[in-house]
mmCIF file of C-alpha atoms in Angstrom:
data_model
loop_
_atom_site.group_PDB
_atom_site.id
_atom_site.type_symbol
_atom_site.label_atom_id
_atom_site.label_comp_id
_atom_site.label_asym_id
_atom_site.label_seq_id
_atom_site.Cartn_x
_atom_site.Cartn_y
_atom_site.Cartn_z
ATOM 1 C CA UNK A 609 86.219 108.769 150.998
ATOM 2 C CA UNK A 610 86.037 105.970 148.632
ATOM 3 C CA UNK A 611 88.344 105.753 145.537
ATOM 4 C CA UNK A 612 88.102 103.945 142.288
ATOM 5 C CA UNK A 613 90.086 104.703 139.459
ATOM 6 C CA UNK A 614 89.184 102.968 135.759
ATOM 7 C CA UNK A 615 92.062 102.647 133.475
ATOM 8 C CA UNK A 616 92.197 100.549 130.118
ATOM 9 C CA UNK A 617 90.367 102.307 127.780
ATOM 10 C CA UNK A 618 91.317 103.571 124.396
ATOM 11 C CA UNK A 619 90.548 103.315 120.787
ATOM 12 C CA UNK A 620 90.331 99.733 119.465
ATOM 13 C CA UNK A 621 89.141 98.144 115.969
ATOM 14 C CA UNK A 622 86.360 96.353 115.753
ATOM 15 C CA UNK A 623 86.480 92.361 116.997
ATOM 16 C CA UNK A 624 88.855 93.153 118.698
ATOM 17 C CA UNK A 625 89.518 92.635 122.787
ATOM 18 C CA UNK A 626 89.806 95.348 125.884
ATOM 19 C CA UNK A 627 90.558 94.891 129.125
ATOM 20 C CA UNK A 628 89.620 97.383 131.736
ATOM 21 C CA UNK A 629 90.509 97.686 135.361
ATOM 22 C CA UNK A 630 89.453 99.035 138.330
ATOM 23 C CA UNK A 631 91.359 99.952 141.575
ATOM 24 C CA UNK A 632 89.418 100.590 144.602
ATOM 25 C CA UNK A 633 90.784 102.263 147.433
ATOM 26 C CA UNK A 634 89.998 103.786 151.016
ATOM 27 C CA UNK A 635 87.235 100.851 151.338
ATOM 28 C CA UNK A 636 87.377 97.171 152.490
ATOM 29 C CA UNK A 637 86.853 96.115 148.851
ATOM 30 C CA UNK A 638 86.010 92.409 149.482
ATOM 31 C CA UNK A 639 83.119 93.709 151.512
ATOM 32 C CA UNK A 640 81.120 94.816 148.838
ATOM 33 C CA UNK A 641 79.481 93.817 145.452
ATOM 34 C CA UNK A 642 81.307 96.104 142.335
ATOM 35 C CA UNK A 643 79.060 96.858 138.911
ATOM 36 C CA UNK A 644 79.815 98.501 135.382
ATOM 37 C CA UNK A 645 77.930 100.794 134.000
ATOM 38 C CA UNK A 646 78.649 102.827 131.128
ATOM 39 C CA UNK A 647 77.326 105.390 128.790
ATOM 40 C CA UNK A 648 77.668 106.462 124.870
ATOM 41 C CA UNK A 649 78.483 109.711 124.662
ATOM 42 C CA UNK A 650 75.644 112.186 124.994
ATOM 43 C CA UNK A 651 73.493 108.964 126.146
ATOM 44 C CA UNK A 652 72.229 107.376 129.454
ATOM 45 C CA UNK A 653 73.440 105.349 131.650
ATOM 46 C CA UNK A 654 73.382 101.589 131.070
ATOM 47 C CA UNK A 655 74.020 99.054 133.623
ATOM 48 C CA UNK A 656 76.439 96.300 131.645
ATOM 49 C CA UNK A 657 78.112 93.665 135.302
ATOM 50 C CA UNK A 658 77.516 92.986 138.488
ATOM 51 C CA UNK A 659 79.799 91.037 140.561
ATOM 52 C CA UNK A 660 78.954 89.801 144.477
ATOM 53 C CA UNK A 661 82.221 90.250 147.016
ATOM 54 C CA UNK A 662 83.259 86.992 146.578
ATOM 55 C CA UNK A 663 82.640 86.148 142.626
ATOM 56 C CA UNK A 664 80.073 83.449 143.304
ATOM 57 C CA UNK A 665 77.270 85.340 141.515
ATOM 58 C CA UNK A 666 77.613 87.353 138.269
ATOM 59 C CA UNK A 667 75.413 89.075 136.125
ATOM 60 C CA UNK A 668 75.426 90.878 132.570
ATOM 61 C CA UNK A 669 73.118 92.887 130.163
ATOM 62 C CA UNK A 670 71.899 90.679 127.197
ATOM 63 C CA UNK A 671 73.281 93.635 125.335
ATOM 64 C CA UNK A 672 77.407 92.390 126.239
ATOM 65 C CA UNK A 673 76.616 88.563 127.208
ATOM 66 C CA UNK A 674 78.717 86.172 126.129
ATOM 67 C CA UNK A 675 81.498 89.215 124.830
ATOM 68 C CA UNK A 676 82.562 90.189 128.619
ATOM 69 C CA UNK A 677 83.119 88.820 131.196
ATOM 70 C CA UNK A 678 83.467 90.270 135.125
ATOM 71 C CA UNK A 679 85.852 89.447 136.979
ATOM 72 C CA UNK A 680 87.558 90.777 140.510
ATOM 73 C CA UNK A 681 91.223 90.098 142.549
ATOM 74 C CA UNK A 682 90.246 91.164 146.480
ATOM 75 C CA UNK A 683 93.973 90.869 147.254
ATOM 76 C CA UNK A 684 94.585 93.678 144.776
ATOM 77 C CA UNK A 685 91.460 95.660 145.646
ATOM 78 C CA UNK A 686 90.462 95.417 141.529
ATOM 79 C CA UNK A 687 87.722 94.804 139.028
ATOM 80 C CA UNK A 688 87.741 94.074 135.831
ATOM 81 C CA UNK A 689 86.267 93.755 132.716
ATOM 82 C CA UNK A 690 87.319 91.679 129.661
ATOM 83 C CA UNK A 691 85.755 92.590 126.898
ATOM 84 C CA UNK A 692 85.619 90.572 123.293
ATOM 85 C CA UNK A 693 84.581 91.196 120.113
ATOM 86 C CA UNK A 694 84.006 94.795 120.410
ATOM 87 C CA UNK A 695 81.392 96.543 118.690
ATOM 88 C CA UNK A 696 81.212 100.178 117.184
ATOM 89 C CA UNK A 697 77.553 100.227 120.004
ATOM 90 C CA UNK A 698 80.300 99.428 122.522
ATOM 91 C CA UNK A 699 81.091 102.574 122.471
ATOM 92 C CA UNK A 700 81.357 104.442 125.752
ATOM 93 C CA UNK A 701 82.472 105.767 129.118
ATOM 94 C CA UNK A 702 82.971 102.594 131.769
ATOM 95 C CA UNK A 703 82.252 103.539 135.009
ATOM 96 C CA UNK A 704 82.836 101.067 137.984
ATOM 97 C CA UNK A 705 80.876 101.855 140.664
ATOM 98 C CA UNK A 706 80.788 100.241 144.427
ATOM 99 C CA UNK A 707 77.381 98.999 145.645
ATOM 100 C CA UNK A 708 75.996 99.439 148.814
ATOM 101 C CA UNK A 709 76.519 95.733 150.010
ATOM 102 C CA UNK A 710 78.089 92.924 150.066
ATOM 103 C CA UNK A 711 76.005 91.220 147.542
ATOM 104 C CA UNK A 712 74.432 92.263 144.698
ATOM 105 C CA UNK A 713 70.220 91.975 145.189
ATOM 106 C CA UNK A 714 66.902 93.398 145.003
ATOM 107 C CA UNK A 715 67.490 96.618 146.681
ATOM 108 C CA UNK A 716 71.216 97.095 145.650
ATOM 109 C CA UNK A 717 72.460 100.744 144.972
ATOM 110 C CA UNK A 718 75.277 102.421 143.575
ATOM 111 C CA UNK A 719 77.152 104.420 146.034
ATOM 112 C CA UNK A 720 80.318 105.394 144.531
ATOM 113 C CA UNK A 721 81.610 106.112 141.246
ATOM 114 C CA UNK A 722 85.046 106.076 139.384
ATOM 115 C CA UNK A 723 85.491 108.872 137.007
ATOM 116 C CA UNK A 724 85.019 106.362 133.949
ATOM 117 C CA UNK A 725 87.248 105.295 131.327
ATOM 118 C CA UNK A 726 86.513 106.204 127.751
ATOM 119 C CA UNK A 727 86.436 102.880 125.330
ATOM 120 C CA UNK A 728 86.065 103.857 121.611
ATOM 121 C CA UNK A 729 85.604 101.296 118.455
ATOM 122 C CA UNK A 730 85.768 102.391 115.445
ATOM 123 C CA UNK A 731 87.651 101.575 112.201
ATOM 124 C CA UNK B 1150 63.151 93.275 131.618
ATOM 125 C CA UNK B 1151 61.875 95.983 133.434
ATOM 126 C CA UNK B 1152 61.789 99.223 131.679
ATOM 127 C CA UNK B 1153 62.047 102.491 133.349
ATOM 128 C CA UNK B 1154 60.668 105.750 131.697
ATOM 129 C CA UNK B 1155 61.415 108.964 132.605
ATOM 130 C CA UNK B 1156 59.546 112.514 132.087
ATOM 131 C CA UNK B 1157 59.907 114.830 131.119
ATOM 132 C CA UNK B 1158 63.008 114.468 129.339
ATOM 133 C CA UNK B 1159 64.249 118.602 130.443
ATOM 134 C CA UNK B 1160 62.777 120.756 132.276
ATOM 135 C CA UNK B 1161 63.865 124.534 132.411
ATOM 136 C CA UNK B 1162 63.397 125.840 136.086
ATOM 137 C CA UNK B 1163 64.893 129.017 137.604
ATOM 138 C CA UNK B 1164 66.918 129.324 141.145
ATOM 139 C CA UNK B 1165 64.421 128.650 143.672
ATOM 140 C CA UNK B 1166 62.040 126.654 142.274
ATOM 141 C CA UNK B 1167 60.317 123.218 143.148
ATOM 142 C CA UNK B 1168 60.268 120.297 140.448
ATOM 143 C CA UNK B 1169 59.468 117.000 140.401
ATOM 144 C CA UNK B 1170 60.818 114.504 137.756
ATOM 145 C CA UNK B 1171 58.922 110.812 137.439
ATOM 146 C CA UNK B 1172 59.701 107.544 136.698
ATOM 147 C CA UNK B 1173 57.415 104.666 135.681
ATOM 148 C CA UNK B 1174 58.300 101.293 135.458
ATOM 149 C CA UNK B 1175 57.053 98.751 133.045
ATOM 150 C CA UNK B 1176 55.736 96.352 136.040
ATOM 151 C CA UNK B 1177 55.697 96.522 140.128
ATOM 152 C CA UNK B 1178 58.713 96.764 141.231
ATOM 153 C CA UNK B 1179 57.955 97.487 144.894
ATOM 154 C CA UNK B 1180 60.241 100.112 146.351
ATOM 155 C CA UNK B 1181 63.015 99.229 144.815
ATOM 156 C CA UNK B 1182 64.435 102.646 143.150
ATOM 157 C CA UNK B 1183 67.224 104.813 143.171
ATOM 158 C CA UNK B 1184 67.727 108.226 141.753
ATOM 159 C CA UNK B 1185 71.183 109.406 140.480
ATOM 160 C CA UNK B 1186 72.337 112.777 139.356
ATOM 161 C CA UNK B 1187 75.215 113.561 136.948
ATOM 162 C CA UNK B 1188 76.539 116.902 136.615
ATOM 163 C CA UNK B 1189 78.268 117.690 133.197
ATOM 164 C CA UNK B 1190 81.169 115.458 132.580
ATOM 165 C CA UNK B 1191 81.085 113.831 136.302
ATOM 166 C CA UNK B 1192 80.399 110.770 137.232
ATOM 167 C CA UNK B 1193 77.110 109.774 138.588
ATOM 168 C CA UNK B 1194 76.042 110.665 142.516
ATOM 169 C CA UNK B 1195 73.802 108.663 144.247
ATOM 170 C CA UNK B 1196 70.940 110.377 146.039
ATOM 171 C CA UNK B 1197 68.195 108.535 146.881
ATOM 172 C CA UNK B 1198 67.352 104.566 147.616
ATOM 173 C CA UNK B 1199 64.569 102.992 148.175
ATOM 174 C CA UNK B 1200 62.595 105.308 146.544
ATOM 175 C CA UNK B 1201 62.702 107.421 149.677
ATOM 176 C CA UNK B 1202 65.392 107.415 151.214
ATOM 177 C CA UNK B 1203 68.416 110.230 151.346
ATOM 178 C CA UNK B 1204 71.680 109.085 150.928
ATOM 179 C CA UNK B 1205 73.638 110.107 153.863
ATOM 180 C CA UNK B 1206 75.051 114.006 153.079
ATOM 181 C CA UNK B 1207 72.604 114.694 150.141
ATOM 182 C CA UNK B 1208 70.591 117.592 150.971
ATOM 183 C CA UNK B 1209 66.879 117.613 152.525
ATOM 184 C CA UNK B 1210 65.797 119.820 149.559
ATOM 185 C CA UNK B 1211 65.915 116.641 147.550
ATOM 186 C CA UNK B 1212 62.707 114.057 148.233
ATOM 187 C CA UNK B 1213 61.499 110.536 146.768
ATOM 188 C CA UNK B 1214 57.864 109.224 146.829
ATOM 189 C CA UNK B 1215 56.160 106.459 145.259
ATOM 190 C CA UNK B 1216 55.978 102.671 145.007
ATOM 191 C CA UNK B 1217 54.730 100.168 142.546
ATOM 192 C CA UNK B 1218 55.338 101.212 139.180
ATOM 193 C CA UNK B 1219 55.309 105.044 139.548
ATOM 194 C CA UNK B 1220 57.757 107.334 141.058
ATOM 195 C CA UNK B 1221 58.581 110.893 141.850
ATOM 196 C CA UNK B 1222 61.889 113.331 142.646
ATOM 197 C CA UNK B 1223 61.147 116.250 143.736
ATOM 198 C CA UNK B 1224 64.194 118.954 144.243
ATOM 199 C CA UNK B 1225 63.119 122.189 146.194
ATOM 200 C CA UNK B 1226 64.544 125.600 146.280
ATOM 201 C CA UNK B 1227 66.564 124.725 143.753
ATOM 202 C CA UNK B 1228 70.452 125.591 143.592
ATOM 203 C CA UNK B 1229 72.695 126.339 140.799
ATOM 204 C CA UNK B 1230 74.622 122.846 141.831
ATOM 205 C CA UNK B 1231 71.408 121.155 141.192
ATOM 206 C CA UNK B 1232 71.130 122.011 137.748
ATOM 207 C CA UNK B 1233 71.893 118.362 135.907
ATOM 208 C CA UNK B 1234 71.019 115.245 134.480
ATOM 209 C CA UNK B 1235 68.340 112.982 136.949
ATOM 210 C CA UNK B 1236 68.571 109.124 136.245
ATOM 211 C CA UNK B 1237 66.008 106.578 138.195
ATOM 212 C CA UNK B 1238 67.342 103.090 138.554
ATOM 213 C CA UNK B 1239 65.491 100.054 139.562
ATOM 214 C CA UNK B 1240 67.010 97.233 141.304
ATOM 215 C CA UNK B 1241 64.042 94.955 141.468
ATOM 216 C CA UNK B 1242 66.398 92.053 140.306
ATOM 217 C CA UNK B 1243 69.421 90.841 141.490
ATOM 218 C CA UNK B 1244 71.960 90.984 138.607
ATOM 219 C CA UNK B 1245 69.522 93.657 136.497
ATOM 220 C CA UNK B 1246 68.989 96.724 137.344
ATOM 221 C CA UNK B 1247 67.957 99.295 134.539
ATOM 222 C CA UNK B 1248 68.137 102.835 134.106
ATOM 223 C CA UNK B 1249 65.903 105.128 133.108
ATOM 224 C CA UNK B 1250 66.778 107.471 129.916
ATOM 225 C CA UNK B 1251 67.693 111.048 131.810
ATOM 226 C CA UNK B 1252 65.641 114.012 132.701
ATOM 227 C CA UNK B 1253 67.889 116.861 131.805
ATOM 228 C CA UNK B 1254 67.315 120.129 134.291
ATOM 229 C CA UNK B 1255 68.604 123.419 132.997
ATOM 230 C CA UNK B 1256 68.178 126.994 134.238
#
């Protein structure tokens, strides 16, 4: 059974920088493409990264472009997420989830979950 | 972008019963849908892809139809489990897939 486990969260001011994480385990992580997705609470779910197994092709919402950035380590079986000049609409449970190839594309699903993180801005 | 709408937003529905929850999206997007559903402080599950297709170990009471721009879920005999939050997704575009805003099912 596939395992990911998002740590990293926590309250943070406003401008300011988070980095979240990611471990994956029970999987061959560098076979597959990895995505963020989170969700304000009481809200839907909005997709934020995608990241192909081997970090040649990245993608973002407009909504975080240019403030995060995507990133993975395949020797350490993580993903990542730097995040920069936080918002209080950055708000939010980060889920990473694993998709259901090796490359993100037309078709790609989300086919495991972490249990999220919870990233709150406020002042 | 392609936007995904859900309705309706709940639905009440007793043990037992069939629904069906749809999703349109803003332009063709072909087959390219998922459904998701997200039980009270869990994280997502996926369920279906390709807009018809079960996920390996989700249960045959659950069913996807459609293509194009509209879309349907359609849960029979419901369960108590089943009671939760149904998100479509499409993945139409590498790099940008959307969700659509929740259809809440409660007893």
């Amino acid at each position: 059974e596939v395992v990911l486990v998002e740590s990293g969260g926590g309250l943070v001011l406003p401008g300011r920088s988070l980095r979240l994480s990611c471990e994956a385990s029970r999987f061959t992580f560098d076979d597959f493409a990895m995505h963020w997705v989170r969700q304000a609470p009481g809200k839907g779910l909005e997709w934020v990264s995608s990241i192909d197994w081997n970090s040649d092709r990245i993608g973002y919402a407009d909504s975080v472009k240019g403030r995060f950035t995507i990133s993975r380590d395949n020797a350490k079986n993580s993903l990542y997420l730097q995040m920069n000049s936080l918002t209080i609409d950055d708000t939010a449970f980060y889920f990473c989830a694993k998709d259901n190839g090796h490359i993100a594309v037309a078709g790609s699903a989300f086919e495991d979950w972490g249990q999220g993180t919870l990233v709150t801005v406020s002042s | 972008d392609v936007q995904m709408t859900q309705s309706p937003s709940s639905l009440s529905a007793s043990v037992g019963d069939t629904v069906t929850i749809t999703c349109r999206a803003s332009q063709n997007i072909n087959t390219f849908l998922n459904w998701y559903q997200q039980r009270p402080g869990m994280a997502p599950k996926f369920l279906i892809f390709a807009a018809s297709s079960l996920q390996s170990g989700v249960p045959a009471r659950f069913s996807g139809s459609g293509s194009g721009t509209e879309f349907t879920l359609t849960i029979s005999n419901l369960q108590p489990e089943d009671f939760a939050t149904y998100y479509c997704q499409q993945s139409s575009t590498s790099h940008g897939y959307t969700f659509g805003q929740g259809t809440k099912l409660e007893i």
